[in-house]
């Protein structure tokens, strides 16, 4: 082989190596980011992991709605449909779960003491009237507290109630008639006399409450989109865990739990459920996750919007993502403060209505 042929062979080999190396680098750059393997410390050598809560500082989102049949107020920015509320605290010996603020209530006076077992046997098989929750409470003779009927207890006074409105709309005439039928059947079974309210009045109350709730309901949501490399489900979970997120009950859903057990989560982070259920989830390439806040479900004192902004900022830095609205438009920093200001006004308005965000009544109404 001549020196010229040798030189050509060397040049060809170098070009081939460069092409292979570039393709490998490009594939690596565009491959989904995966969760890092964390080395396990030997027994006795490690320390308990420290859970870090997100700081209350910088940037985040927009979007929301109550129901397609209730258009959001015209003043809302970035399609935000706001809401929040005020604490409605009552002494347990005076009132039970039913509340005249959001329920139609029928008093039931029994002619004799009724055992809790007999009351339970008389309850209807379903606890709903159409799309609304239905409940019966009794005034415990021993404790003088309203409660759901309990075995072994004794009652003389009862009350049946149906919720006037929820996110599916207002109580209508048909649902009220069904409520009357269920309450009457229970009253007949325990030999009690019901005092039914006027249907026209209660349905009108339901419509007014539904209009108020529709105008003050906020479910904020925004998207975090990958700038370059996509993410795997494991990488998303690993990035969100230091901020306090844990795996939720549904595939592709992470939640930031409330401080008190049993309360709705402060925030939710969601991604494609099919990727989460894949046989090889680490091969799934995700380019977007959503962060959401259901405003009426979370107490104002938790500062949920500030938490949301800080979570969005930290995840954007960690995952190299950009914050967008659900339509894919980048959210400017200057849009955050007006949103926060609007939410504070909504909190005040619902406080005045005794429906504080995070209160039991607000969680029932906005469900």
Coordinates of C-alpha atoms in Angstrom, one line a residue:
X1 CA 0.0 0.0 0.0
X2 CA 1.4 3.4 -1.0
X3 CA 1.8 6.2 1.5
X4 CA -1.1 8.0 -0.2
X5 CA -3.4 5.1 0.4
X6 CA -2.3 4.8 3.9
X7 CA -3.0 8.5 4.6
X8 CA -6.5 8.1 3.1
X9 CA -7.2 5.1 5.3
X10 CA -6.1 7.0 8.4
X11 CA -8.3 10.0 7.4
X12 CA -11.3 7.7 6.8
X13 CA -10.8 6.0 10.2
X14 CA -10.6 9.4 11.9
X15 CA -13.8 10.6 10.2
X16 CA -15.6 7.3 11.1
X17 CA -14.6 7.7 14.8
X18 CA -15.7 11.3 14.8
X19 CA -19.1 10.4 13.3
X20 CA -19.6 7.5 15.8
X21 CA -18.6 9.7 18.7
X22 CA -21.0 12.5 17.6
X23 CA -23.9 10.1 17.2
X24 CA -23.3 8.6 20.7
X25 CA -23.0 12.1 22.2
X26 CA -26.2 13.3 20.5
X27 CA -28.2 10.2 21.5
X28 CA -27.0 10.6 25.1
X29 CA -28.0 14.3 25.1
X30 CA -31.5 13.6 23.8
X31 CA -32.1 10.4 25.9
X32 CA -34.6 10.8 28.8
X33 CA -32.9 11.8 32.0
X34 CA -33.1 9.0 34.5
X35 CA -33.0 8.8 38.2
X36 CA -29.6 8.6 39.7
X37 CA -28.6 5.5 41.6
X38 CA -28.1 6.4 45.3
X39 CA -25.4 4.4 47.1
X40 CA -26.8 2.6 50.2
X41 CA -24.9 3.2 53.4
X42 CA -23.8 0.2 55.5
X43 CA -25.9 -0.5 58.6
X44 CA -24.9 1.9 61.3
X45 CA -23.1 4.2 59.0
X46 CA -25.9 6.2 57.4
X47 CA -28.2 8.8 58.8
X48 CA -32.0 9.3 58.4
X49 CA -32.9 11.2 55.3
X50 CA -33.9 14.8 56.0
X51 CA -37.2 15.9 54.4
X52 CA -36.9 19.4 53.1
X53 CA -40.0 21.6 52.6
X54 CA -39.9 24.1 49.8
X55 CA -39.1 27.7 50.6
X56 CA -41.7 30.3 50.2
X57 CA -40.3 32.5 47.5
X58 CA -40.4 33.0 43.7
X59 CA -42.1 32.0 40.5
X60 CA -45.2 30.2 39.1
X61 CA -48.6 29.6 37.2
X62 CA -52.1 30.2 36.0
X63 CA -55.4 28.6 34.9
X64 CA -58.6 27.3 36.5
X65 CA -62.3 26.6 36.3
X66 CA -65.4 25.4 38.1
X67 CA -67.7 24.0 35.4
X68 CA -68.2 24.5 31.7
X69 CA -71.7 25.7 32.4
X70 CA -70.4 28.6 34.5
X71 CA -68.1 30.9 32.5
X72 CA -65.3 32.5 34.6
X73 CA -65.5 36.2 35.4
X74 CA -64.2 38.6 32.7
X75 CA -61.6 40.2 35.0
X76 CA -59.6 37.0 35.4
X77 CA -56.1 37.1 34.1
X78 CA -54.6 34.1 32.4
X79 CA -57.9 32.3 32.6
X80 CA -57.8 32.0 36.3
X81 CA -61.1 31.1 38.0
X82 CA -60.4 32.1 41.6
X83 CA -61.7 31.0 45.0
X84 CA -60.8 30.8 48.7
X85 CA -62.6 30.9 52.0
X86 CA -63.2 31.6 55.7
X87 CA -63.2 29.3 58.7
X88 CA -66.6 28.2 59.7
X89 CA -66.1 26.9 63.3
X90 CA -68.9 25.6 65.4
X91 CA -69.1 23.9 68.8
X92 CA -69.6 20.2 68.3
X93 CA -72.3 20.1 71.0
X94 CA -74.4 22.6 69.0
X95 CA -74.0 21.4 65.4
X96 CA -72.9 18.3 63.5
X97 CA -71.6 17.9 60.0
X98 CA -74.8 19.2 58.4
X99 CA -74.8 23.0 58.2
X100 CA -77.6 25.3 57.0
X101 CA -75.1 27.3 55.1
X102 CA -74.7 24.7 52.4
X103 CA -77.4 22.1 53.3
X104 CA -81.1 21.8 53.1
X105 CA -82.1 20.3 56.5
X106 CA -85.2 18.5 57.7
X107 CA -85.7 18.2 61.5
X108 CA -87.1 14.9 62.6
X109 CA -88.7 14.5 66.1
X110 CA -89.2 10.8 67.1
X111 CA -92.1 9.9 69.4
X112 CA -89.8 7.8 71.5
X113 CA -86.2 7.1 72.1
X114 CA -84.6 5.4 69.1
X115 CA -81.6 3.1 69.4
X116 CA -78.6 3.8 67.1
X117 CA -78.9 0.3 65.7
X118 CA -82.5 0.9 64.7
X119 CA -81.6 4.2 63.1
X120 CA -78.8 2.6 61.2
X121 CA -81.1 -0.1 59.9
X122 CA -83.6 2.6 58.8
X123 CA -81.0 4.6 56.7
X124 CA -81.3 4.4 52.9
X125 CA -78.9 2.2 51.1
X126 CA -77.3 5.1 49.2
X127 CA -75.9 8.3 50.7
X128 CA -76.6 10.4 47.6
X129 CA -79.5 12.3 46.1
X130 CA -78.7 12.6 42.4
X131 CA -75.3 14.2 42.4
X132 CA -75.5 15.6 46.0
X133 CA -74.4 14.0 49.3
X134 CA -77.3 13.0 51.6
X135 CA -76.8 12.5 55.4
X136 CA -78.8 11.8 58.6
X137 CA -77.6 12.9 62.1
X138 CA -79.0 12.2 65.5
X139 CA -78.7 14.2 68.8
X140 CA -77.0 11.8 71.2
X141 CA -79.1 11.7 74.4
X142 CA -76.0 11.1 76.5
X143 CA -73.5 13.5 75.0
X144 CA -75.9 16.0 73.5
X145 CA -73.9 16.1 70.4
X146 CA -75.1 15.8 66.8
X147 CA -73.5 12.8 65.1
X148 CA -74.1 10.1 62.5
X149 CA -76.1 7.3 64.2
X150 CA -73.9 5.0 66.3
X151 CA -74.5 1.5 67.6
X152 CA -75.5 1.5 71.2
X153 CA -76.4 5.2 71.3
X154 CA -79.9 6.5 71.9
X155 CA -81.6 9.4 70.1
X156 CA -84.9 11.3 70.1
X157 CA -84.1 14.1 67.6
X158 CA -82.7 13.6 64.1
X159 CA -82.0 15.7 61.1
X160 CA -81.7 14.7 57.5
X161 CA -79.8 16.9 55.0
X162 CA -78.8 17.2 51.4
X163 CA -76.1 19.4 50.0
X164 CA -77.4 22.4 48.1
X165 CA -74.5 22.6 45.5
X166 CA -71.2 21.2 44.5
X167 CA -69.0 21.4 41.4
X168 CA -71.6 19.4 39.5
X169 CA -74.1 22.2 40.0
X170 CA -77.1 23.2 42.1
X171 CA -79.7 21.0 43.7
X172 CA -82.7 20.9 41.4
X173 CA -86.4 20.1 41.8
X174 CA -86.0 16.4 41.0
X175 CA -83.2 16.0 43.4
X176 CA -85.1 17.8 46.2
X177 CA -88.1 15.5 45.6
X178 CA -85.8 12.5 45.9
X179 CA -84.4 14.0 49.1
X180 CA -88.0 14.4 50.5
X181 CA -88.8 10.8 49.7
X182 CA -85.6 9.4 51.4
X183 CA -86.1 11.6 54.5
X184 CA -89.8 10.6 54.7
X185 CA -88.9 6.9 54.4
X186 CA -86.4 7.2 57.3
X187 CA -88.9 9.2 59.4
X188 CA -91.6 6.5 58.9
X189 CA -89.1 3.7 59.9
X190 CA -88.3 5.4 63.2
X191 CA -91.8 6.8 63.8
X192 CA -90.7 10.5 63.6
X193 CA -92.5 13.6 62.3
X194 CA -90.5 15.5 59.6
X195 CA -90.7 19.3 59.0
X196 CA -89.8 19.8 55.4
X197 CA -88.7 23.2 54.1
X198 CA -90.3 24.8 51.1
X199 CA -88.9 23.3 47.9
X200 CA -89.0 26.6 45.9
X201 CA -87.0 28.4 48.7
X202 CA -84.4 25.7 49.0
X203 CA -83.9 25.3 45.2
X204 CA -83.5 29.1 45.0
X205 CA -80.9 29.0 47.8
X206 CA -79.1 26.2 45.9
X207 CA -78.9 28.3 42.7
X208 CA -77.6 31.3 44.6
X209 CA -74.9 29.3 46.4
X210 CA -73.9 27.6 43.1
X211 CA -73.6 31.0 41.4
X212 CA -71.4 32.2 44.2
X213 CA -69.2 29.1 44.2
X214 CA -68.9 29.2 40.4
X215 CA -67.6 32.8 40.6
X216 CA -65.2 32.0 43.3
X217 CA -63.7 28.7 42.4
X218 CA -60.0 28.5 41.4
X219 CA -58.1 25.5 40.3
X220 CA -54.7 26.8 39.2
X221 CA -52.5 24.8 36.9
X222 CA -49.4 25.3 34.8
X223 CA -46.9 23.2 32.8
X224 CA -43.2 22.7 33.3
X225 CA -41.7 21.8 29.9
X226 CA -38.3 20.4 29.2
X227 CA -35.9 22.8 27.5
X228 CA -33.7 20.0 25.9
X229 CA -33.5 16.5 27.2
X230 CA -36.7 14.7 28.1
X231 CA -37.3 13.2 31.5
X232 CA -38.1 9.6 32.7
X233 CA -40.7 9.0 35.4
X234 CA -38.0 8.0 37.9
X235 CA -36.1 11.3 37.2
X236 CA -39.3 13.3 37.9
X237 CA -39.9 11.5 41.1
X238 CA -36.3 11.9 42.2
X239 CA -36.3 15.6 41.4
X240 CA -39.6 16.2 43.3
X241 CA -38.9 14.1 46.4
X242 CA -36.5 16.7 48.1
X243 CA -39.4 19.2 47.9
X244 CA -41.6 16.9 49.9
X245 CA -43.6 15.2 47.1
X246 CA -44.6 11.6 47.5
X247 CA -46.2 9.1 45.1
X248 CA -50.0 9.5 45.0
X249 CA -52.7 6.9 44.7
X250 CA -53.1 7.3 40.9
X251 CA -50.4 6.4 38.3
X252 CA -48.4 9.5 37.2
X253 CA -49.4 11.5 40.2
X254 CA -47.3 12.9 43.0
X255 CA -48.7 15.0 45.9
X256 CA -47.3 17.4 48.4
X257 CA -49.1 16.3 51.6
X258 CA -50.7 18.7 54.0
X259 CA -49.2 19.1 57.5
X260 CA -52.3 17.3 59.0
X261 CA -53.0 13.7 58.0
X262 CA -56.3 13.2 56.2
X263 CA -56.5 16.7 54.6
X264 CA -56.2 17.2 50.8
X265 CA -52.7 17.6 49.4
X266 CA -51.3 21.1 49.1
X267 CA -50.1 20.6 45.5
X268 CA -50.2 17.9 42.9
X269 CA -47.6 17.1 40.2
X270 CA -48.8 14.9 37.3
X271 CA -47.4 13.4 34.2
X272 CA -48.5 10.8 31.6
X273 CA -50.2 7.9 33.4
X274 CA -49.3 5.4 30.6
X275 CA -45.6 6.2 31.0
X276 CA -45.9 5.6 34.7
X277 CA -47.6 2.2 34.1
X278 CA -45.1 1.2 31.4
X279 CA -43.2 -2.1 31.8
X280 CA -40.0 -0.1 31.3
X281 CA -40.9 3.4 32.6
X282 CA -37.2 4.5 32.5
X283 CA -37.4 4.3 28.7
X284 CA -40.3 6.6 28.6
X285 CA -39.5 10.1 27.4
X286 CA -41.6 12.8 29.0
X287 CA -41.3 16.5 28.1
X288 CA -43.9 18.0 30.3
X289 CA -45.3 17.8 33.8
X290 CA -48.2 19.7 35.3
X291 CA -48.4 21.4 38.7
X292 CA -51.8 22.2 40.2
X293 CA -53.4 23.8 43.2
X294 CA -57.0 23.3 44.1
X295 CA -57.5 26.6 46.0
X296 CA -60.7 25.9 48.0
X297 CA -59.3 22.6 49.3
X298 CA -56.2 24.2 50.9
X299 CA -56.1 26.5 53.9
X300 CA -55.0 30.0 53.3
X301 CA -52.4 29.8 56.2
X302 CA -50.5 27.1 54.3
X303 CA -49.5 29.8 51.7
X304 CA -50.2 27.3 48.9
X305 CA -49.6 29.7 46.0
X306 CA -46.3 30.8 47.4
X307 CA -45.4 27.1 47.8
X308 CA -46.4 26.5 44.3
X309 CA -44.3 29.3 43.0
X310 CA -41.2 28.1 44.8
X311 CA -41.7 24.5 43.8
X312 CA -42.0 25.6 40.2
X313 CA -38.8 27.6 40.4
X314 CA -36.8 24.8 42.0
X315 CA -38.1 22.1 39.7
X316 CA -37.3 24.4 36.7
X317 CA -33.7 24.8 37.9
X318 CA -33.2 21.1 38.8
X319 CA -34.9 19.6 35.7
X320 CA -33.9 22.4 33.2
X321 CA -37.5 23.2 32.5
X322 CA -39.5 26.3 31.5
X323 CA -42.8 27.4 33.1
X324 CA -45.8 27.6 30.8
X325 CA -49.5 27.9 30.9
X326 CA -51.5 24.9 29.8
X327 CA -51.5 26.2 26.2
X328 CA -47.7 26.2 26.1
X329 CA -47.2 29.9 26.4
X330 CA -44.3 30.9 28.7
X331 CA -45.5 32.7 31.9
X332 CA -43.8 36.0 32.5
X333 CA -42.6 36.7 36.0
X334 CA -44.7 39.9 36.1
X335 CA -47.8 37.8 35.9
X336 CA -47.2 36.2 39.3
X337 CA -47.9 39.1 41.6
X338 CA -51.3 40.0 40.0
X339 CA -52.4 36.4 40.4
X340 CA -51.3 36.4 44.1
X341 CA -53.2 39.7 44.7
X342 CA -56.4 38.3 43.0
X343 CA -56.2 35.2 45.2
X344 CA -55.9 37.3 48.4
X345 CA -59.1 39.1 47.4
X346 CA -60.9 35.8 46.8
X347 CA -59.7 34.5 50.2
X348 CA -61.3 37.7 51.7
X349 CA -64.5 37.2 49.9
X350 CA -64.9 33.6 50.9
X351 CA -64.0 34.5 54.5
X352 CA -66.9 36.9 54.5
X353 CA -69.2 34.1 53.3
X354 CA -67.9 31.7 56.0
X355 CA -66.4 29.4 53.4
X356 CA -62.7 29.6 54.1
X357 CA -60.4 27.7 51.8
X358 CA -59.5 24.4 53.5
X359 CA -62.5 24.5 55.9
X360 CA -64.8 21.5 56.0
X361 CA -67.6 23.4 54.4
X362 CA -65.4 24.7 51.5
X363 CA -64.0 21.2 50.9
X364 CA -67.6 19.9 50.7
X365 CA -68.9 22.7 48.5
X366 CA -66.0 22.7 46.1
X367 CA -65.9 18.9 45.4

